[in-house]
Coordinates of C-alpha atoms in Angstrom, one line a residue:
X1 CA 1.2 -4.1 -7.0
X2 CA 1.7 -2.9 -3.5
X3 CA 5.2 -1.0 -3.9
X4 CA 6.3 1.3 -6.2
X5 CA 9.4 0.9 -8.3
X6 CA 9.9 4.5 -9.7
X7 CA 13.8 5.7 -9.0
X8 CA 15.4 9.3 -9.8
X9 CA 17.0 8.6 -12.7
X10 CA 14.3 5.9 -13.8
X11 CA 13.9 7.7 -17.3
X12 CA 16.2 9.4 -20.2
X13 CA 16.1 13.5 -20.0
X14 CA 13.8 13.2 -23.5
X15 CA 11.1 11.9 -21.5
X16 CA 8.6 9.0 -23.4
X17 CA 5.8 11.1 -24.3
X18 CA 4.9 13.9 -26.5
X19 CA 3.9 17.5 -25.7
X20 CA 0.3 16.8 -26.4
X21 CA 0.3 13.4 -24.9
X22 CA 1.0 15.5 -21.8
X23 CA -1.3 17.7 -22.1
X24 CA -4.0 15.6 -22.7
X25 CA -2.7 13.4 -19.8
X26 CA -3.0 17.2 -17.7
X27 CA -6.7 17.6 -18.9
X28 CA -7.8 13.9 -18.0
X29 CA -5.9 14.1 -14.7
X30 CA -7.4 17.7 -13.9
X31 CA -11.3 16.8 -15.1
X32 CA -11.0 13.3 -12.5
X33 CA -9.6 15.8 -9.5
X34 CA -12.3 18.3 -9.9
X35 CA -15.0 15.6 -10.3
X36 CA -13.4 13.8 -7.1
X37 CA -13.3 16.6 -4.8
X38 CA -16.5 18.3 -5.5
X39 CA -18.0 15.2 -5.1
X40 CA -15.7 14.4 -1.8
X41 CA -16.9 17.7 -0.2
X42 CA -20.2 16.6 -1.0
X43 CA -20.3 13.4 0.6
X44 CA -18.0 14.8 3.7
X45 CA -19.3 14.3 7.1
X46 CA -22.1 16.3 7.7
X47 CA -22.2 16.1 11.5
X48 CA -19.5 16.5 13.6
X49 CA -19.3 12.7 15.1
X50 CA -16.0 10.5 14.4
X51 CA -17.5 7.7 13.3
X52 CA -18.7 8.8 10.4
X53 CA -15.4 10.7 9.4
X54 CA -13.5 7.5 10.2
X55 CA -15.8 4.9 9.1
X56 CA -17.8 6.8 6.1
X57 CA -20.9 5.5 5.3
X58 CA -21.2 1.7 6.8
X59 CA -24.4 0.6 4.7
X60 CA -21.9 0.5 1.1
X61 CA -22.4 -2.7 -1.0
X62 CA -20.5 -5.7 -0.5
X63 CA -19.1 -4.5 -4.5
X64 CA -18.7 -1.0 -4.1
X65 CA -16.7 -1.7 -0.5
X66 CA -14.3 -4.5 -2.6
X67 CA -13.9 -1.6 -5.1
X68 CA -12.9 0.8 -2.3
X69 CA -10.6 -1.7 -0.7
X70 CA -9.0 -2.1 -4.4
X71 CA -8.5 0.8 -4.7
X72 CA -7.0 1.6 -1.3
X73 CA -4.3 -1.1 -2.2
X74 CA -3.4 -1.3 -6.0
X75 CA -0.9 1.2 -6.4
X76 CA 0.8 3.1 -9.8
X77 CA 3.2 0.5 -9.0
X78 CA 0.8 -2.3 -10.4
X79 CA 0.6 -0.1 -13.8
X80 CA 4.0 0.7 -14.2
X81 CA 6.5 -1.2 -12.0
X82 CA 5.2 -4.3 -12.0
X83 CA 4.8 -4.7 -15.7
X84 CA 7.6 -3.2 -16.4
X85 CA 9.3 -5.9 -14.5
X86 CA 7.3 -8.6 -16.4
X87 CA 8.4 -6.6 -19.6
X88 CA 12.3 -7.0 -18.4
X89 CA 12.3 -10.3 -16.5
X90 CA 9.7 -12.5 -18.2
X91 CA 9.0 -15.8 -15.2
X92 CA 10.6 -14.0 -12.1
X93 CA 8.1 -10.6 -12.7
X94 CA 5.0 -13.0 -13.2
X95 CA 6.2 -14.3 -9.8
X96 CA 6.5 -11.4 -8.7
X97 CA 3.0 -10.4 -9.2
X98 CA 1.5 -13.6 -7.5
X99 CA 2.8 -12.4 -3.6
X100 CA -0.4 -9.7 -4.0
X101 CA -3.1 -12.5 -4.6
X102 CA -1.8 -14.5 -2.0
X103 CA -1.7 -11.6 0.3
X104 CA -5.2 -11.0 0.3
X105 CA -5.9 -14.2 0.4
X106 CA -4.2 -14.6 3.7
X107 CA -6.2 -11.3 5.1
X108 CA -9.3 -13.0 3.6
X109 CA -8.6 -16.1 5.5
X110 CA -6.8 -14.9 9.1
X111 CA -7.4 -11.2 9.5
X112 CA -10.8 -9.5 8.3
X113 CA -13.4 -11.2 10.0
X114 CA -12.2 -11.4 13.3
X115 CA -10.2 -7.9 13.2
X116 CA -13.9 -5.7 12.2
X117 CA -15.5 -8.2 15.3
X118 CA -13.2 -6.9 17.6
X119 CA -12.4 -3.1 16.4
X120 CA -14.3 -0.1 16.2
X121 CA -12.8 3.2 14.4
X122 CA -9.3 1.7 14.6
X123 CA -6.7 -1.0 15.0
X124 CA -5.9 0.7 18.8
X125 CA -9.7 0.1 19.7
X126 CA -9.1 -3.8 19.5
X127 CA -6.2 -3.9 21.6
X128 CA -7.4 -2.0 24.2
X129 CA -10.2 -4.7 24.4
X130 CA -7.3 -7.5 24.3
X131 CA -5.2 -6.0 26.4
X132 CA -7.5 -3.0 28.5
X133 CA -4.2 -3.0 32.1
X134 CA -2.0 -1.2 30.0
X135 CA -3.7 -0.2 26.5
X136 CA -2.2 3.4 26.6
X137 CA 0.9 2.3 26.5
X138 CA 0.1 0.2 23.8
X139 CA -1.9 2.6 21.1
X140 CA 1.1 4.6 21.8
X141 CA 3.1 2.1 20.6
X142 CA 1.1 1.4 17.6
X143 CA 0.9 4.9 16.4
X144 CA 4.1 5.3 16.4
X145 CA 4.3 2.1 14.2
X146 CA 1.3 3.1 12.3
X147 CA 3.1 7.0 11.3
X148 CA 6.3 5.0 10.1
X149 CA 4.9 2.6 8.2
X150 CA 2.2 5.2 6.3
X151 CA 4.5 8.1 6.1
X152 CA 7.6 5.8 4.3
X153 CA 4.5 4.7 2.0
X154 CA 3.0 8.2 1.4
X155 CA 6.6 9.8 0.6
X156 CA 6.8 6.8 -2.0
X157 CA 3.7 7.6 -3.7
X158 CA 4.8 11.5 -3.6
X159 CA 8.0 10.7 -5.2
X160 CA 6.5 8.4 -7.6
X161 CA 4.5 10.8 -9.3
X162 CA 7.4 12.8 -10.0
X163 CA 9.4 10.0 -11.7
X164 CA 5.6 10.1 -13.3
X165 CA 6.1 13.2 -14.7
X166 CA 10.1 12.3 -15.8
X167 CA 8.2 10.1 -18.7
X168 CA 6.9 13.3 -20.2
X169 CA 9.3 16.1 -19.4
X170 CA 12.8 14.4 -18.8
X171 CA 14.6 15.0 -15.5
X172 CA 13.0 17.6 -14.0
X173 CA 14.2 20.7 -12.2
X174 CA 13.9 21.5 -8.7
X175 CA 10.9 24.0 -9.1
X176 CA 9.0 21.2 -11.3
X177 CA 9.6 18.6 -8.3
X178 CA 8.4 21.0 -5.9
X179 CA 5.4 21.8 -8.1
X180 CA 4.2 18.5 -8.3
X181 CA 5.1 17.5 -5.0
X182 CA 2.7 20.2 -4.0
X183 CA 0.0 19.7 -6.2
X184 CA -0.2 16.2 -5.5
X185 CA 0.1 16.6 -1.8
X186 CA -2.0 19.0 -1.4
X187 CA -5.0 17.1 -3.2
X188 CA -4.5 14.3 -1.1
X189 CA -4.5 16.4 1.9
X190 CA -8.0 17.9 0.8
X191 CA -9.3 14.8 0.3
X192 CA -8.2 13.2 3.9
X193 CA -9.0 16.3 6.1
X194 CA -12.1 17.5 4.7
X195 CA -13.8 14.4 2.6
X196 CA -12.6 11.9 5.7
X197 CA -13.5 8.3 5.1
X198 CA -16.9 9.1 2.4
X199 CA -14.5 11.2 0.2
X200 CA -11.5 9.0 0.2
X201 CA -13.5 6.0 -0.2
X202 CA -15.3 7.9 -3.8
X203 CA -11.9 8.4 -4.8
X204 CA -11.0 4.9 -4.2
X205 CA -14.1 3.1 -6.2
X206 CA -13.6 6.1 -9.0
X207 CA -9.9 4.8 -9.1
X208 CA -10.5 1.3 -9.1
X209 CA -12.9 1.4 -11.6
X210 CA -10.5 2.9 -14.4
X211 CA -8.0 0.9 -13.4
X212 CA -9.9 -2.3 -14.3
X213 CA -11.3 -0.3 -17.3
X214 CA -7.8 0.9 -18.1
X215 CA -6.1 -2.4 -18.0
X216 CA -9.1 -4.4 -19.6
X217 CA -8.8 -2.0 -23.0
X218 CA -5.1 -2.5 -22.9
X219 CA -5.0 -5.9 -22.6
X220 CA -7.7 -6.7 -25.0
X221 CA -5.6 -4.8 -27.7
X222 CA -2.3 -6.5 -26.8
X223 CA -4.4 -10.3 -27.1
X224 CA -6.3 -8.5 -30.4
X225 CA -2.9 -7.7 -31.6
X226 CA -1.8 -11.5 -31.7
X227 CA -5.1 -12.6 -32.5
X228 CA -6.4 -14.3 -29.3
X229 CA -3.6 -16.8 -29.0
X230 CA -1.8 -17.0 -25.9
X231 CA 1.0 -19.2 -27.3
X232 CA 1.7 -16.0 -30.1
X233 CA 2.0 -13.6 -27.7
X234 CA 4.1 -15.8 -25.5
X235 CA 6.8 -16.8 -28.5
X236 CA 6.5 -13.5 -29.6
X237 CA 7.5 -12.0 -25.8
X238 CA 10.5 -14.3 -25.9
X239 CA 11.3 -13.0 -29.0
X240 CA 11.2 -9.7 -28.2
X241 CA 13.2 -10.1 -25.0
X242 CA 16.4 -11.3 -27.0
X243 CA 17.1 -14.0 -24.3
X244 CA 15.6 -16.7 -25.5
X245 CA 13.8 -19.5 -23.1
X246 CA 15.4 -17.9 -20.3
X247 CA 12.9 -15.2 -20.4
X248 CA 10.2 -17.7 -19.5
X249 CA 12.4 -19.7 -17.1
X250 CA 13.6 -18.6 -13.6
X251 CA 16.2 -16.9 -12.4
X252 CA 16.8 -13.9 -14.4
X253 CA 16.3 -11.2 -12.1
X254 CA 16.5 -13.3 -8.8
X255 CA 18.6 -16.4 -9.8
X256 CA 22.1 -14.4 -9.1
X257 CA 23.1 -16.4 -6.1
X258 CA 21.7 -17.5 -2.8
X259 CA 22.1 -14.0 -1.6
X260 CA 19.8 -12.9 -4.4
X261 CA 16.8 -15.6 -4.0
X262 CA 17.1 -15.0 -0.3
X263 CA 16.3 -11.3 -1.0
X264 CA 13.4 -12.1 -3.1
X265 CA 12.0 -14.5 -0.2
X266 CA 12.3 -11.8 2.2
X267 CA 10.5 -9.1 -0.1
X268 CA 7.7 -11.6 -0.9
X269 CA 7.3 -12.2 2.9
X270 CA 7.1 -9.1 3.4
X271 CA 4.2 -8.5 0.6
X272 CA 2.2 -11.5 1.8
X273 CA 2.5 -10.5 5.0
X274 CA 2.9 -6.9 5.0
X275 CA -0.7 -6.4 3.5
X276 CA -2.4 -7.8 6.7
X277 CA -1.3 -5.2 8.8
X278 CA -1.0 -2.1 6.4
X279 CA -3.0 0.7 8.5
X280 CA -4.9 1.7 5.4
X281 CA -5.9 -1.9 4.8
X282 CA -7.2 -2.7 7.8
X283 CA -8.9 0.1 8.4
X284 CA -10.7 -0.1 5.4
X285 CA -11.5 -3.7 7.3
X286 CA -13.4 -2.2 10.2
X287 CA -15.7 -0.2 7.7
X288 CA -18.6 -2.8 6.5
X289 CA -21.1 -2.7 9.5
X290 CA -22.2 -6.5 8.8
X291 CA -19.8 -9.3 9.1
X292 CA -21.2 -10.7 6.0
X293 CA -20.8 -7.4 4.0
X294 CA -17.0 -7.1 5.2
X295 CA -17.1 -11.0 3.9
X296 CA -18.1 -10.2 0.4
X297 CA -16.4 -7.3 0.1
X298 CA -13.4 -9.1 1.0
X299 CA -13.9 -11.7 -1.8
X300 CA -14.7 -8.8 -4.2
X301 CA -11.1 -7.6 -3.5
X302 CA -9.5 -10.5 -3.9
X303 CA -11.5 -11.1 -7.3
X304 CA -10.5 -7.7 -8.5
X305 CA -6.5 -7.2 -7.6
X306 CA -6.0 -11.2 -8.9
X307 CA -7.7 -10.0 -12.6
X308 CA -5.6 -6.4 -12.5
X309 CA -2.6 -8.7 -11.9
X310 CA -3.8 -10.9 -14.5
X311 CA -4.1 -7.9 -16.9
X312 CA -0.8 -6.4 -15.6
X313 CA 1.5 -9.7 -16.4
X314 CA -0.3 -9.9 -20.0
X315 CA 0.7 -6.1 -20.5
X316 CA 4.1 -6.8 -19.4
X317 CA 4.5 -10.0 -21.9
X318 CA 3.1 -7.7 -24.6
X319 CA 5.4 -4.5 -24.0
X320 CA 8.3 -7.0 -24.9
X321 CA 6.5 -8.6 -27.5
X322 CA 5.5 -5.4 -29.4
X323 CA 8.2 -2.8 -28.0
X324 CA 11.2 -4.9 -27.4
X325 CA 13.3 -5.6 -24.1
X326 CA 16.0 -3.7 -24.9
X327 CA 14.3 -0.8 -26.2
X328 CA 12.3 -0.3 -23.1
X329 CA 15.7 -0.9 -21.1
X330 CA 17.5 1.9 -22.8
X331 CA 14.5 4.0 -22.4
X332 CA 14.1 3.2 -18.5
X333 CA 16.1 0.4 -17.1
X334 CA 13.5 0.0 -14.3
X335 CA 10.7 -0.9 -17.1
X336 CA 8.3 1.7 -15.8
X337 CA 7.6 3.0 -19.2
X338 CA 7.2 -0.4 -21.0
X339 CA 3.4 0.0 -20.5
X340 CA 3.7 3.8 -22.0
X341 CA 5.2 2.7 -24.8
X342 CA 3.1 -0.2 -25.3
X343 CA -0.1 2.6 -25.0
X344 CA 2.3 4.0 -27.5
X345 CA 2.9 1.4 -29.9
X346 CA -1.3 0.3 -29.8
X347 CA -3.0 3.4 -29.7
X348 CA -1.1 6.6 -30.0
X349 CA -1.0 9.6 -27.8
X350 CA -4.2 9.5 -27.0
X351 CA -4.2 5.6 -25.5
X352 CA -1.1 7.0 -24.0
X353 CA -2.7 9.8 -22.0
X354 CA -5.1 7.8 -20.7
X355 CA -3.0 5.4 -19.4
X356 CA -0.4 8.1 -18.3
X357 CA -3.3 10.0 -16.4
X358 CA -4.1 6.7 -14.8
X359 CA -1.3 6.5 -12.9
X360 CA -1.5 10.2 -11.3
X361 CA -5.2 8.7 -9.5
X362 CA -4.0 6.1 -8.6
X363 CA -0.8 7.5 -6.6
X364 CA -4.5 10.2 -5.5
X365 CA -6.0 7.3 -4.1
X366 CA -3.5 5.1 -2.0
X367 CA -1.9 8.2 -0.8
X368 CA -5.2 10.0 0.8
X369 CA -6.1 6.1 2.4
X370 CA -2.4 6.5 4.0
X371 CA -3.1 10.5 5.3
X372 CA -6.5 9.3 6.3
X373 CA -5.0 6.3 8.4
X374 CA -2.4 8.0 9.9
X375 CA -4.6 11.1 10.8
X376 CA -6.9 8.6 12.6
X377 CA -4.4 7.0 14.6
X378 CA -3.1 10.2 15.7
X379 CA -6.9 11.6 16.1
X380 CA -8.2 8.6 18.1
X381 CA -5.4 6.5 19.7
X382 CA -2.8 8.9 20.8
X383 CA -4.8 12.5 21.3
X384 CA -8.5 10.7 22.3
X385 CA -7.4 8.1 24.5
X386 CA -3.4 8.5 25.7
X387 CA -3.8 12.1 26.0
X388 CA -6.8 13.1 27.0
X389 CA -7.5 9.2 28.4
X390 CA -11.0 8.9 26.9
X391 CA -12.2 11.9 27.8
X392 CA -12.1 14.0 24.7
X393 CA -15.3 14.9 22.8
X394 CA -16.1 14.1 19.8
X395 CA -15.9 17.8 17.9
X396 CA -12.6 18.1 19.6
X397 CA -11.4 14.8 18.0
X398 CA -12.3 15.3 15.2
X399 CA -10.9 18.7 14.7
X400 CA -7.5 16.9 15.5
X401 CA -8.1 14.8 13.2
X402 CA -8.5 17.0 10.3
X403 CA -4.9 19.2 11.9
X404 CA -3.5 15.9 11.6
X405 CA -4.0 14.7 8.4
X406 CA -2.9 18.1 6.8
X407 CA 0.4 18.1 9.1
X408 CA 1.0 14.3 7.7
X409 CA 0.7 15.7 4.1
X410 CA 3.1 19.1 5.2
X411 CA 5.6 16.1 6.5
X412 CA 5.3 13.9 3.2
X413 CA 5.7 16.5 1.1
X414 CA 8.5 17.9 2.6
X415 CA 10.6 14.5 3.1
X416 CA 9.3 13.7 -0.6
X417 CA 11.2 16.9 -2.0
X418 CA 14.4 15.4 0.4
X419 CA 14.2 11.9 -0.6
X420 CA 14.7 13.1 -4.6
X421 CA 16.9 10.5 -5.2
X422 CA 16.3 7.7 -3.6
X423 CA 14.7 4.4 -4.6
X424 CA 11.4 4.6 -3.5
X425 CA 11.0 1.5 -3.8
X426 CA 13.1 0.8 -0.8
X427 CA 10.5 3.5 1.2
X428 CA 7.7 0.9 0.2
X429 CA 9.5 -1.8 0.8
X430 CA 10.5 -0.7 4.6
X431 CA 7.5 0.3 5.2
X432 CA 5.7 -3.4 4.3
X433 CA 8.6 -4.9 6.1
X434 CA 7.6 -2.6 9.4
X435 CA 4.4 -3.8 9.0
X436 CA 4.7 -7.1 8.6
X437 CA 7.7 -7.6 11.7
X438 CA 5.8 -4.9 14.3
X439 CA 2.1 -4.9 13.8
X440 CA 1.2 -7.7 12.4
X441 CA 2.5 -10.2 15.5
X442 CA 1.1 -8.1 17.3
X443 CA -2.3 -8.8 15.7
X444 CA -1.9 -12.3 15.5
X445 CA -1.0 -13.0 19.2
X446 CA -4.1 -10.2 20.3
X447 CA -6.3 -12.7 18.1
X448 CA -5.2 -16.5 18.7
X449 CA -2.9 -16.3 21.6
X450 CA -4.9 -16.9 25.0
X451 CA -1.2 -16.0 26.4
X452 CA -0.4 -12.6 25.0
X453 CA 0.6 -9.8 27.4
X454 CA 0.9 -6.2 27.1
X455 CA 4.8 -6.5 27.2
X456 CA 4.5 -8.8 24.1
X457 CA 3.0 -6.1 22.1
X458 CA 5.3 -3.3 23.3
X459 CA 8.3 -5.6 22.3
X460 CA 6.4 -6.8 19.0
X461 CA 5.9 -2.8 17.7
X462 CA 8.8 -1.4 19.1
X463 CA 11.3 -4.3 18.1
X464 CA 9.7 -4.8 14.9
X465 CA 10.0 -1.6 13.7
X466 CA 13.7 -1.0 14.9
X467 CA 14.5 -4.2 13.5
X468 CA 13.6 -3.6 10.4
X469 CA 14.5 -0.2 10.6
X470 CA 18.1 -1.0 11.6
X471 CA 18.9 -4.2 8.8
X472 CA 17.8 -1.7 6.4
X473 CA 20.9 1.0 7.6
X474 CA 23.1 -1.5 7.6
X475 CA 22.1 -3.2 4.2
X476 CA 23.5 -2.5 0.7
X477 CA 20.6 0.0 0.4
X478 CA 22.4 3.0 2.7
X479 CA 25.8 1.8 1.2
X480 CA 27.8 -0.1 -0.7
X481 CA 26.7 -0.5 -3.8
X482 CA 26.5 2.3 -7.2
X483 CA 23.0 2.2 -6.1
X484 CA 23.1 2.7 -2.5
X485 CA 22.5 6.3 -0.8
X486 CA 26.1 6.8 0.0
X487 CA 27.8 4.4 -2.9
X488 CA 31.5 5.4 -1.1
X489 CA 30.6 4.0 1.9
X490 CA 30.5 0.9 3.4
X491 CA 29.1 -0.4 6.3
X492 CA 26.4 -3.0 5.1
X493 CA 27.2 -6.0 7.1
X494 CA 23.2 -7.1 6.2
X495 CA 23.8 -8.6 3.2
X496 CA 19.7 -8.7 2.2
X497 CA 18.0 -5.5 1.1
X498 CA 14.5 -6.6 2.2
X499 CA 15.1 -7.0 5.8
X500 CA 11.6 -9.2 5.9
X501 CA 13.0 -12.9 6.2
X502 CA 14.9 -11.9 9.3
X503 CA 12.2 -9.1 11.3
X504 CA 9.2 -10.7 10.5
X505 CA 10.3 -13.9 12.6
X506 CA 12.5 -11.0 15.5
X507 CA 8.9 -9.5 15.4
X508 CA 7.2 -12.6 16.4
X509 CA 9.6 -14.2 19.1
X510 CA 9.8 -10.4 20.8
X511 CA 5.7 -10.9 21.4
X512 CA 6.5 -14.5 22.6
X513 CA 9.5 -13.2 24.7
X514 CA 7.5 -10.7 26.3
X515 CA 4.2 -12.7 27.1
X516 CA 6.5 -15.1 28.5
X517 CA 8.5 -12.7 31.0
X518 CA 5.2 -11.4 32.0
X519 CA 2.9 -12.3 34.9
X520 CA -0.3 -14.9 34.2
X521 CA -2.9 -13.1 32.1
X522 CA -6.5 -12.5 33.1
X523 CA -8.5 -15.4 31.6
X524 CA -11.7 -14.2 31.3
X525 CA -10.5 -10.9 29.6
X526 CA -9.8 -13.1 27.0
X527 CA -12.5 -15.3 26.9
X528 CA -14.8 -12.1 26.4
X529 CA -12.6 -11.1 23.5
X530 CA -12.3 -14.8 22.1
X531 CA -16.2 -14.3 22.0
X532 CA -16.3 -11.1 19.7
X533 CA -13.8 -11.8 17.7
X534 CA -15.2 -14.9 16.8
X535 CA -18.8 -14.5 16.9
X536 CA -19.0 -10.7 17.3
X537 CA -21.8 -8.2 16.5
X538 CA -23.1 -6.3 13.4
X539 CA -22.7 -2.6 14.7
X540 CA -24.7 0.4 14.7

């Protein structure tokens, strides 16, 4: 899935998996990084021009670029949390799941085509085009946007993978966190400042690929296991769960009240449209250097995430079919070690390792997309042309580049060893809900909006994000609740914990608000841009 549900205290101090289980697990994980980043240096940009270390190589197959775009997306999350939450909440997880097809379908549909028309290395380059009077002013505003919403989702993946680790070792000690924190951080940094866009995107297909592998094996033992019949393993899940036909019925995790199906409305807005405007995402949009290559690619991606999906609900039915509901609860009431114990229960320690060592690459290969779009933003939009106004060359650039993607790792890293603690999943979720209010209006409006003014998009980023930024301090996340950050405290007047349902519609009005306030627009500026987006041009 696109967030990750790992928490602090997500696991028992035993841990779920043996010694050798974890060091098998080690030796997988280890053999894939050292494959990865020799390769990565390999392919890293030869010359010192920015296009290829922010674009890659452009002449990739419509598959391998839907690989690379899969695996810039799918997260541990998909693995773990989400069929975990199928495991625990039968109907409502299976729902849960279906927000990341329709996503892409939505960026298949309203986004891609038009976005990798009008771009060039980033988001900044097309609305400098849209809006060229004040476009400093506005990549300004957009990095900004673009550095909150990656860094909330980088320090997510950094303190996922030591909840990771929790299913082998128990709770682990502050020199453990810090050791992983590091490892892990320091990998994806390698792979962002020196490998660029060729050696994140190998990491990406390499990922992608054993995630469909990994799931497919899995999943063909859980359907073995109850002999190819769907109905079995569906009587036997509600079996397993305890609960009877409520498991397969809806409302059990978000039937509690109004407040409670409002809060799933707002995090499922916030998925479906959060994905459109994730930086990583859409700069992985602006690679293919043929429209119809970005349009294959695009349905490649879409084919792939729906069958992991697929795979991942069928895991999570057959976790509580063959391990039990309340065994997985009392091992991890957040479910993210049903599928472990699943591996477990079907093929040992060794099915278990696998799986386990999974996980780690794919935390490898969404966080290095996120240090790598960052890095870019920071590179091209704020240093190239708000600094130095267009006038920077290219070895200089890119040098910033590279100085920037290792300082957004330094940053993660460090607010990944403060944030032990937190839900990370509420990093994730901010962080699709800042996308969704701030950039993605602003995308929109550039796009379909003959109307949109430069004081539209200021308001759209900057409102969006401290929208959603403020409902968020003042929810029953920050206080509250047992499971807020300061549980004593209370000051959540936002009843919601996804801020989406209300941000996402602040984000949009502010852009409409502002284009209306502001003088009448240039028509033929957008006329030209109408004509690219549209029609555009394959690019050399």
């Amino acid at each position: 899935m696109v967030t990750t549900s790992f928490t602090a205290s997500s696991t028992t101090a035993a841990g779920v998996a043996d010694a050798f289980s974890l060091r098998l697990t080690f030796v997988l994980f280890l053999t894939v990084v050292v494959i990865t980043l020799f390769t990565a240096l390999l392919t890293a940009p030869q010359r010192d021009e920015i296009s290829e270390f922010y674009l890659g190589n452009r002449d990739m197959s419509p598959l391998r670029n839907g690989l690379a775009m899969c695996g810039d997306y799918l997260s541990a999350a998909t693995l773990l949390g989400s069929t975990g939450l199928v495991a625990l909440t039968g109907y409502d997880g299976l729902l849960y799941l279906c927000g990341t097809v329709v996503a892409w379908m939505m960026v298949l549909l309203l986004i891609a085509e038009p976005l990798r028309n009008a771009g060039k290395f980033t988001l900044g380059d097309a609305l400098a085009r849209r809006l060229p009077l004040q476009q400093r002013q506005v990549r300004l505003a957009l990095t900004v946007c673009t550095l909150a919403v990656c860094t909330l989702y980088l320090v997510a993946q950094l303190v996922g993978s030591i909840a990771l680790m929790t299913q082998f070792v128990g709770e682990p000690g502050p020199n453990t966190r810090m050791t992983i924190v590091i490892i892990i951080g320091s990998i994806v940094t390698i792979y962002a400042a020196i490998g660029g866009m060729p050696g994140a995107t190998f990491i990406q297909v390499v990922k992608a690929v054993m995630l469909v592998a990994g799931v497919t094996i899995v999943t063909v033992m859980v359907l073995n296991r109850f002999n190819w019949n769907v109905d079995s393993l569906l009587s036997s899940a509600v079996a397993g769960s305890n609960l009877g036909d409520a498991y397969l019925q809806p409302g059990l995790r978000y039937g509690g009240g109004p407040i409670s199906k409002l809060d799933f409305l707002s995090l499922q807005l916030a998925i479906v449209l959060g994905l459109a405007a994730l930086p990583h995402v859409m700069m992985r949009l602006l690679a293919p250097r043929q429209t119809r290559v970005l349009r294959t690619s695009v349905l490649w991606a879409v084919g792939l995430v729906a069958f992991v999906c697929l795979m991942a609900g069928i895991m999570g039915l057959g976790a509580t079919a063959v391990v039990g509901r309340e065994t997985i609860a009392d091992i991890d009431h957040k479910g993210d070690a049903a599928v472990l114990l699943l591996a477990g229960e079907l093929g040992g320690e060794f099915l278990t390792a696998i799986v386990s060592a999974l996980a780690f690459v794919t935390l490898l290969a969404v966080a290095a997309g996120l240090t790598l779009a960052a890095a870019s933003s920071v590179a091209h939009d704020l240093y190239g042309e708000v600094i130095r106004k267009g006038k920077a060359k290219e070895t200089e650039e890119l040098g910033v580049a590279r100085i920037a993607a290792v300082a957004m790792g330094v940053l993660a890293m460090v607010i990944a060893l403060l944030a032990w603690g937190t839900n990370t999943a509420t990093l994730a979720f901010l962080a699709f809900a800042i996308a969704a209010s701030a950039i993605l209006p602003t995308i929109v409006y550039s796009l379909f909006w003959r109307g949109f003014a430069a004081r539209g998009a200021l308001l759209s980023l900057y409102g969006g994000l401290a929208c959603s930024v403020l409902l968020v301090l003042f929810s029953p996340v920050v206080s509250s609740t047992p499971d807020s950050v300061y549980p004593n405290a209370d000051f959540a007047w936002f009843p919601l914990q996804n801020p989406g349902i209300v941000s996402i519609p602040a984000g949009f009005l502010l852009g409409w608000l502002g284009s209306f306030l502001s003088p009448p627009q240039d028509e033929t500026v957008y006329e030209d841009f109408e004509v690219r987006a549209l029609i555009g041009a394959d690019q050399r």
